CSV table of C-alpha atoms and ligand atoms in Angstrom, one decimal:
chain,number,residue,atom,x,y,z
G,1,UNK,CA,-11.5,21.9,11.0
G,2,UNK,CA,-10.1,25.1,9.5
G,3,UNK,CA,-6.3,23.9,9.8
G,4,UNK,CA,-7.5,20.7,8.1
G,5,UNK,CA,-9.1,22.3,5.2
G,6,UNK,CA,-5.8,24.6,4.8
G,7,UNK,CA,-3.9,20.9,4.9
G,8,UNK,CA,-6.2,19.6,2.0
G,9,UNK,CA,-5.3,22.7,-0.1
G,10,UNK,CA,-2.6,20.7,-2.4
G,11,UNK,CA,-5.0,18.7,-3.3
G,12,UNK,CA,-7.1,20.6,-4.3
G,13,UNK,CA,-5.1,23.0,-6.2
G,14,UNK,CA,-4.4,19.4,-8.3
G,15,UNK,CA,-7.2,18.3,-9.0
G,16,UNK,CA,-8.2,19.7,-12.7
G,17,UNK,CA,-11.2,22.0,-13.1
G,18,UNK,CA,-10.8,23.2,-9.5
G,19,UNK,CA,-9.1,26.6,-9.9
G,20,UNK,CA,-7.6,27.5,-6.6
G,21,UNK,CA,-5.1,30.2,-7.2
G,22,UNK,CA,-1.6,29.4,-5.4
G,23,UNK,CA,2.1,29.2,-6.8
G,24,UNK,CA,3.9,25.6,-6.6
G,25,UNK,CA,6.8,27.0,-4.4
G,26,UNK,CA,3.3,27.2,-2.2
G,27,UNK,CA,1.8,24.2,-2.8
G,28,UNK,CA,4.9,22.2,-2.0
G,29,UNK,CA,5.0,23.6,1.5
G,30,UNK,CA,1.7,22.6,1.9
G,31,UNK,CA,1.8,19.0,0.6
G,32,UNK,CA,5.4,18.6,2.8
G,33,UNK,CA,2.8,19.8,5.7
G,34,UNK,CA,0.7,16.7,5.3
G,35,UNK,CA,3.4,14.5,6.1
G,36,UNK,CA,4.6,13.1,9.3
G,37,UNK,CA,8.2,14.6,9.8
G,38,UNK,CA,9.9,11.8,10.9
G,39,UNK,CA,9.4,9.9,6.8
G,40,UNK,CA,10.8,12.9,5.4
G,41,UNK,CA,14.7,12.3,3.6
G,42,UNK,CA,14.4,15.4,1.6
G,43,UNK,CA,11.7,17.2,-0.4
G,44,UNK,CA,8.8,17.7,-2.0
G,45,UNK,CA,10.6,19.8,-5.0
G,46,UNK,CA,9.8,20.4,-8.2
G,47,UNK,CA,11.3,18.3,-11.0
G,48,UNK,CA,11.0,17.7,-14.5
G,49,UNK,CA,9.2,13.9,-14.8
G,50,UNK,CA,7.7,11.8,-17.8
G,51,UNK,CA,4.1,10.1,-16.6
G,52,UNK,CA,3.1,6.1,-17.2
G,53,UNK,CA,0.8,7.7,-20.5
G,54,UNK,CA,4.2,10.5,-22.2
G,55,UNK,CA,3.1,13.2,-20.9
G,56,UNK,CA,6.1,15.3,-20.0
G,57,UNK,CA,5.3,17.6,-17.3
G,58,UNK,CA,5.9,19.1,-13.7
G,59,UNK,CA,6.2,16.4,-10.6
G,60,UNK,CA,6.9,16.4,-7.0
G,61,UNK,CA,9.5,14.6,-5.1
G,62,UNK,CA,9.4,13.0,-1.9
G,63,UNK,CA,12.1,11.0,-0.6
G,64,UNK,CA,10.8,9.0,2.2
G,65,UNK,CA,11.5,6.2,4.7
G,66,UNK,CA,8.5,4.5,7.5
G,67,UNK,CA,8.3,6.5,10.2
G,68,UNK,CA,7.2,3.2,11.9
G,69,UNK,CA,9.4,1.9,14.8
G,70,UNK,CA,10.3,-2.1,14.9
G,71,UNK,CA,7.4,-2.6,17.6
G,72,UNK,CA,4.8,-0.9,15.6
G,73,UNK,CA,5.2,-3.7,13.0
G,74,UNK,CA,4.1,-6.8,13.1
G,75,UNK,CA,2.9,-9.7,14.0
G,76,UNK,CA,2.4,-11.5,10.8
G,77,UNK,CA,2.4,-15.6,11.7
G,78,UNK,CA,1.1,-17.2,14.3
G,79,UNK,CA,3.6,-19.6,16.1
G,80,UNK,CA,1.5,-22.3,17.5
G,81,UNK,CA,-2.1,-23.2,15.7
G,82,UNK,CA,-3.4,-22.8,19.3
G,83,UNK,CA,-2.3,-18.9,19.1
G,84,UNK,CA,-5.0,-16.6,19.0
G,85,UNK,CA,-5.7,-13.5,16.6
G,86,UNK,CA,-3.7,-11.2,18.9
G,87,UNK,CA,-0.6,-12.5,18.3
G,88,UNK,CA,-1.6,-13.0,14.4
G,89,UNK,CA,-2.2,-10.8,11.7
G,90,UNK,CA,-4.6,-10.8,8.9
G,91,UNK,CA,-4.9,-12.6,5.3
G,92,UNK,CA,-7.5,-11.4,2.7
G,93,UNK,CA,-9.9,-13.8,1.1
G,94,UNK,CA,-12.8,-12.9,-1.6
G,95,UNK,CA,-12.9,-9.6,-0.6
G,96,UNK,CA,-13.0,-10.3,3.3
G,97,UNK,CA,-10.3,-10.1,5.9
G,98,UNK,CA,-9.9,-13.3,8.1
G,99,UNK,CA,-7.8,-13.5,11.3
G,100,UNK,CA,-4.9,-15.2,10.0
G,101,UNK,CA,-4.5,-17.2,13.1
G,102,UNK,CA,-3.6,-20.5,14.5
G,103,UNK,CA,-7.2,-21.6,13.9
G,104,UNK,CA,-7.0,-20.8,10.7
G,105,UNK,CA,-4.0,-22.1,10.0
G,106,UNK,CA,-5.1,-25.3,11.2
G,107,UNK,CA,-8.0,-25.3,9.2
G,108,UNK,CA,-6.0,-24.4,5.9
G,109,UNK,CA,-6.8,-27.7,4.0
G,110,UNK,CA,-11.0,-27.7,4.5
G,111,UNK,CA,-10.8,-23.5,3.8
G,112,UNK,CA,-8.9,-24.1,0.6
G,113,UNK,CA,-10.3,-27.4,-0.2
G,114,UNK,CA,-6.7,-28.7,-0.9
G,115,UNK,CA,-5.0,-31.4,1.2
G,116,UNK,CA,-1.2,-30.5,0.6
G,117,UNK,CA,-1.8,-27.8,3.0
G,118,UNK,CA,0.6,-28.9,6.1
G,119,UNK,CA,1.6,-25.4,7.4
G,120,UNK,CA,2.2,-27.3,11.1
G,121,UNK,CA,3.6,-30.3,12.8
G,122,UNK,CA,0.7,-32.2,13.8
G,123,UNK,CA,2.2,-33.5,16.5
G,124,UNK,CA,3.0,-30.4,18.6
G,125,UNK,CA,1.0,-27.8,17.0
G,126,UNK,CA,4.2,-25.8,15.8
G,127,UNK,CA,3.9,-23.7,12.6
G,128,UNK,CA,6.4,-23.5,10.4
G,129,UNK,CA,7.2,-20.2,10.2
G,130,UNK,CA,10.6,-19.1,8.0
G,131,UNK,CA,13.3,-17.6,10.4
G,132,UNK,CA,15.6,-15.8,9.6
G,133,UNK,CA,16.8,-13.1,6.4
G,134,UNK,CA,17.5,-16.2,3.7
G,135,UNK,CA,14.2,-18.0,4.3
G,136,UNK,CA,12.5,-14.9,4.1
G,137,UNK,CA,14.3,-14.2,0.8
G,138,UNK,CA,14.3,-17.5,-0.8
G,139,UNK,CA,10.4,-17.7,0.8
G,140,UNK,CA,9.5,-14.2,-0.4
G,141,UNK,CA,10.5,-14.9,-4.4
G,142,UNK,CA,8.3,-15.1,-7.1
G,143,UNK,CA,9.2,-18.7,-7.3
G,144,UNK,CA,9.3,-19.8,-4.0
G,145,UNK,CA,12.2,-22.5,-2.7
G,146,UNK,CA,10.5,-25.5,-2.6
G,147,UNK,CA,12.2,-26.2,0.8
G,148,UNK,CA,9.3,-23.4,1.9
G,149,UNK,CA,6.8,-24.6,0.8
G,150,UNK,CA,4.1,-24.6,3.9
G,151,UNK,CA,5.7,-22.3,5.7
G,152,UNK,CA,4.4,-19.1,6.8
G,153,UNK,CA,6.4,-16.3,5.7
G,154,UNK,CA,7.7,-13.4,7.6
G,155,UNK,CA,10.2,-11.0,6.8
G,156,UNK,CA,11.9,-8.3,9.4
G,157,UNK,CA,13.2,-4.9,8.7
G,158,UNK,CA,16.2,-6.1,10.6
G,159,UNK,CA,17.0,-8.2,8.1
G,160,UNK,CA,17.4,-5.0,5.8
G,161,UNK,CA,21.1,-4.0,5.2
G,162,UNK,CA,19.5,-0.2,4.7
G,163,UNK,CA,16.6,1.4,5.7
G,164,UNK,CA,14.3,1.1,2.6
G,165,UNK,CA,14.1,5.0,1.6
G,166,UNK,CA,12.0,5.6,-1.5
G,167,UNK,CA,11.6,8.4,-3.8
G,168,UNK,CA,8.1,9.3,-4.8
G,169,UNK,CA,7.5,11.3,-8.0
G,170,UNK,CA,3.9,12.7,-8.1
G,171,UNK,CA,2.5,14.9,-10.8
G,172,UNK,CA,2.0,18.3,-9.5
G,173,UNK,CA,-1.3,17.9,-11.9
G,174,UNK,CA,-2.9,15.2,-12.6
G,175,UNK,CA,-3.1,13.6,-16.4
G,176,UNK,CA,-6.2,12.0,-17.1
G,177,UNK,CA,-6.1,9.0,-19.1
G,178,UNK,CA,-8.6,8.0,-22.2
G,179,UNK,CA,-8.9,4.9,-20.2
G,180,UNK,CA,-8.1,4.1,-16.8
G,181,UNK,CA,-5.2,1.1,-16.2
G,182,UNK,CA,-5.3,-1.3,-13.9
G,183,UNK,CA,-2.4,-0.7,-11.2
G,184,UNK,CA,0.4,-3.4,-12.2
G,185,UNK,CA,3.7,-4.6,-9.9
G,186,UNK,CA,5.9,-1.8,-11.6
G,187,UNK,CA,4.6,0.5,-9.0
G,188,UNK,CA,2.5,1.3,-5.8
G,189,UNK,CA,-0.6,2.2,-5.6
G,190,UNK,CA,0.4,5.6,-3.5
G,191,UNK,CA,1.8,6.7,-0.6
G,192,UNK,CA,0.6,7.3,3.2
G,193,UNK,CA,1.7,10.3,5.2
G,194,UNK,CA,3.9,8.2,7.3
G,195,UNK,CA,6.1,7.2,3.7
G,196,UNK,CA,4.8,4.3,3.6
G,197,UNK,CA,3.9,2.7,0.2
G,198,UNK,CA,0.5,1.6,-0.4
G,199,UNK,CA,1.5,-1.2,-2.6
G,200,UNK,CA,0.0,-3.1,-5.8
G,201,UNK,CA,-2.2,-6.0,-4.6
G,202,UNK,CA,-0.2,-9.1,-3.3
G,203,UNK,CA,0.3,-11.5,-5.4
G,204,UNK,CA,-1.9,-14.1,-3.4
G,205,UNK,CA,-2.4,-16.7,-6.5
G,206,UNK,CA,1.1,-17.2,-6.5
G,207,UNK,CA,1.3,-17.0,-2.7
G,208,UNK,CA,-1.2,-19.6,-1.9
G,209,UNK,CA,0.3,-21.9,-5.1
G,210,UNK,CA,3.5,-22.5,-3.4
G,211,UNK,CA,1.7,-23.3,0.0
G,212,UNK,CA,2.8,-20.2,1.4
G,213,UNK,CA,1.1,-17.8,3.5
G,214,UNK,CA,2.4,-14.0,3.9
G,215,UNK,CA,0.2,-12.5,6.1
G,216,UNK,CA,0.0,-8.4,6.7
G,217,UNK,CA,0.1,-7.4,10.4
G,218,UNK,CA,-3.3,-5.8,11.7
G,219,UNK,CA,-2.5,-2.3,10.2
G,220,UNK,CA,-2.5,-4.4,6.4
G,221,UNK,CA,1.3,-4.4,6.1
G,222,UNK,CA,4.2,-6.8,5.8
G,223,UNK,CA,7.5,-6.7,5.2
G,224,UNK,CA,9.2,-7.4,2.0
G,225,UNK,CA,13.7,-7.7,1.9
G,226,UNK,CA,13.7,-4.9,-0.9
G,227,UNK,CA,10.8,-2.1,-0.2
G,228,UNK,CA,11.0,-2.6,3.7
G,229,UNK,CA,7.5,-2.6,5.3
G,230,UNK,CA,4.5,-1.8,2.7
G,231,UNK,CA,0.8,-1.7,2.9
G,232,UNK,CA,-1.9,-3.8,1.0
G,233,UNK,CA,-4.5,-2.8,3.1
G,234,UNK,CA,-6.0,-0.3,4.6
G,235,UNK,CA,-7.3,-0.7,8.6
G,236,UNK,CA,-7.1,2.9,10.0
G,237,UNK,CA,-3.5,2.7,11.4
G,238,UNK,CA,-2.1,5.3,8.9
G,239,UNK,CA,-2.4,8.9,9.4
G,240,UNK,CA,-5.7,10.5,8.5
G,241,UNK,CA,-6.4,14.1,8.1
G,242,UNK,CA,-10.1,15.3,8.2
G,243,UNK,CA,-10.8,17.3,5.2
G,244,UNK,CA,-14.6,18.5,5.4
G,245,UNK,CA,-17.7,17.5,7.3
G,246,UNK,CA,-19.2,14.2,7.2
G,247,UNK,CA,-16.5,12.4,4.6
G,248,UNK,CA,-14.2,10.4,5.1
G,249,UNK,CA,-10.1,11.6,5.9
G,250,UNK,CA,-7.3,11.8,3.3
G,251,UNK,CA,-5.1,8.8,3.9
G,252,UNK,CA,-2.4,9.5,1.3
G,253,UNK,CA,-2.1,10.6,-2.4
G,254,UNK,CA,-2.1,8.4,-5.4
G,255,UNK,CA,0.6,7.5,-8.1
G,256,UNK,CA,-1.5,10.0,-10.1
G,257,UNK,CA,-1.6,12.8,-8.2
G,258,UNK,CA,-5.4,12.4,-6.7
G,259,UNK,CA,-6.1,12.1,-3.3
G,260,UNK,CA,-6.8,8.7,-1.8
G,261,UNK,CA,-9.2,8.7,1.3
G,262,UNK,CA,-10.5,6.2,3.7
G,263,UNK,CA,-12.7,3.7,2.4
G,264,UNK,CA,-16.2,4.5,4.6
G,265,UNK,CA,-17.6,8.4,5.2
G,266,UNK,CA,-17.9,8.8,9.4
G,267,UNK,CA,-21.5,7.4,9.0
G,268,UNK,CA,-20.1,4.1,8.5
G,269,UNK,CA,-21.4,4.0,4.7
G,270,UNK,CA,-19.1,3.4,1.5
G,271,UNK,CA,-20.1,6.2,-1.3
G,272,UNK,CA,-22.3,5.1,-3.5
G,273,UNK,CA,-21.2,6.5,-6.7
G,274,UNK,CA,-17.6,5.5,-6.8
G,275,UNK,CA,-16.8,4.3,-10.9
G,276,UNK,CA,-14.6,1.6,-11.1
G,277,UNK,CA,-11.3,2.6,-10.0
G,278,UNK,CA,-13.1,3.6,-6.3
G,279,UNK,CA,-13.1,7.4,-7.5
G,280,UNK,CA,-15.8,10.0,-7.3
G,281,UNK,CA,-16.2,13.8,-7.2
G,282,UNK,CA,-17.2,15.8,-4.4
G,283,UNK,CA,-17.9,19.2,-4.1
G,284,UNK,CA,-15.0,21.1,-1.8
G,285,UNK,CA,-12.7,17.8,-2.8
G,286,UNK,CA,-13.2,17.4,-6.4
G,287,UNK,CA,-11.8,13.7,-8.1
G,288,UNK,CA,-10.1,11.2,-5.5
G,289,UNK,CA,-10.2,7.6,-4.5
G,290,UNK,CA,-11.2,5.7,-1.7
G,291,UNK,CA,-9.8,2.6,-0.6
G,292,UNK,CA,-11.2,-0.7,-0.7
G,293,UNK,CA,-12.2,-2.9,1.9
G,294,UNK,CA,-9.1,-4.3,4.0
G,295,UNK,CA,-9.8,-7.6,2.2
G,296,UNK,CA,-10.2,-6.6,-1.1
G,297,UNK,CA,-6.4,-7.4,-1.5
G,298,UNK,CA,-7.1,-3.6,-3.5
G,299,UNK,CA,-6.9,-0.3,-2.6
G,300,UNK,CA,-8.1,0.9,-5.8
G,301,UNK,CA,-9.7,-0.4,-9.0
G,302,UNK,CA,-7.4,1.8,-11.3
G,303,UNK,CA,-5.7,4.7,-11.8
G,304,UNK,CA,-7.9,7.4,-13.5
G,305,UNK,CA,-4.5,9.6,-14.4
G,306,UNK,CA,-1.1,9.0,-15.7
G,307,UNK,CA,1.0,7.8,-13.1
G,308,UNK,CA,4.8,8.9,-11.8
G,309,UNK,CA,7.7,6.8,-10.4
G,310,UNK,CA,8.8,5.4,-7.2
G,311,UNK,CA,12.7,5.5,-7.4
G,312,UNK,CA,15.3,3.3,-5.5
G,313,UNK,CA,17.8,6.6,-6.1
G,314,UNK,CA,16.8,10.0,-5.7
G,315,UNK,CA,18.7,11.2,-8.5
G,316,UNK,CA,16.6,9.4,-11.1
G,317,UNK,CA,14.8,11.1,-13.2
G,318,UNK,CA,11.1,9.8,-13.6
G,319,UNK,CA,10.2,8.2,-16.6
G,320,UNK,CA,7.2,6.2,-16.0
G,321,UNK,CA,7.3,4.6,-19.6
G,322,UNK,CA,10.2,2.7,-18.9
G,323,UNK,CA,9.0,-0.3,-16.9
G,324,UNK,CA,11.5,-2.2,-15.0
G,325,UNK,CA,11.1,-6.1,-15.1
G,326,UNK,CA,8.5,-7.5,-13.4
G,327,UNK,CA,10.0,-8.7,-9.9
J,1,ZN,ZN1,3.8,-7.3,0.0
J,2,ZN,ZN1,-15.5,11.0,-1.4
């Protein structure tokens, strides 16, 4: 317990109003401590960094890949609507996760009441599942190829020309905002301590429009041709660090600096006085999140600080004003 509370030190040197005497040189080693070696590129250093709200201040930079190997990834579609939930993954619906399995696959048209739903051949069972790196990209787009329409969608790493290495740039201190925002597409939610994104929630409207399903694998995550594997839920597969008794782990740390933790406390309960973007304070933890239910399609309501960057090059400099175009 003692190394663990030594780990959560970073945090709560961040965290405003807690005054924990320590230098940044310090703090960085601490916050690199945190993470699973294998996701570190380079980093955390200081650097210079403008947050979502213009506040020009003092960041940290992580450049990170997954950690994940191929066969920890995965599997997304089911094959055959007779396949069963352990060769599946999972989809979210109204805030609960369902197996996204051959069952339900089968039963697409009665659960979404729409009768264009064909995501099989009814003659053999097979689901049509894109194969291959250009059905996953022309599947995977905003606007979807019509030629995919019912199809499951399932994209590989392999089909990556490059590992997907990120750049994370955290405030060192988070920025309160005068009122919290909503996380949008421009950037994730946060980042686990295997350097893997927790990403903004899936666009399922537009998922679901185009007759398309893109499931996440078991641990919440799928692949997409551009970010590599990303989560958009949380199920316990990412690396947890116990911080203090009786409350739930650190999971990773948020776009705006403040920790995110698991969603339930080891009793099994949720906390009861999370506001609206799933943060409270804790005495020993001060301000951070915890995630939503795995089918909340959310891992948080919004982000209670100004927000940093996740950069394609490392040798960006973080301006979170400047929004790219939506994707
Ligand atoms: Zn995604
Ligand atoms: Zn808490």
């Amino acid at each position: 317990m003692t190394r663990h509370l030594i780990r959560l030190i970073p945090f709560l040197a961040a965290v405003p109003g807690v005054a924990v005497a320590q230098d940044e040189a310090e703090r960085l080693v601490q916050i690199k401590a945190m993470f699973d070696p294998a996701a570190i590129v380079s980093g955390p250093d200081l650097v210079d960094c403008t947050l979502s709200g213009g506040t020009e201040t003092t960041c940290f930079s992580i450049t990170v890949k997954s950690s994940l190997a191929e066969n920890e990834m995965g599997p997304w579609c089911p094959r055959n609507i007779t396949d069963g939930p352990e060769v599946s993954g999972i989809w979210p619906h109204e805030g609960k996760v369902q197996d996204a399995d051959g069952a339900f696959v089968k039963n697409l048209s009665t659960f979404y009441d729409d009768p264009n739903w064909q995501l099989f051949d009814p003659a053999t069972g097979e689901v049509n599942v894109t194969e291959g790196k250009e059905a996953c990209e022309l599947a995977a787009r905003p606007n979807v190829d019509p030629a995919y329409q019912n199809h499951c969608v399932e994209c590989q790493t392999s089909y990556m020309e490059q590992e997907a290495v990120l750049t994370y740039v955290i405030p060192m201190q988070p920025v309160d905002l005068d009122r919290p925002e909503r996380p949008g597409p421009f950037v994730g939610i946060g980042l686990a301590f295997n350097g893997i994104k927790y990403d903004a929630p899936a666009p399922v409207d537009r998922i679901l429009g185009a007759y398309t399903l893109a499931p996440f694998d078991d641990c919440g995550g799928h692949v997409n041709p551009h970010a590599g594997y990303h989560y958009h839920a949380v199920t316990g597969c990412s690396p947890e660090i116990a911080v203090i008794e009786d409350h739930a782990p650190t999971i990773g740390i948020a776009m705006d600096g403040y920790p995110l933790f698991a969603q339930l406390d080891p009793d099994g309960t949720e906390p009861s006085d999370l506001d609206e973007c799933r943060g409270h304070v804790t005495e020993g933890i001060g301000y951070h999140y915890h995630v939503a239910d795995a089918g909340a399609n959310q891992t948080i309501g919004c982000f209670k600080a100004e927000y940093g960057c996740s950069l394609d090059d490392p040798s960006q400099t973080c301006d979170a004003t400047k929004r790219p175009p939506p994707p």
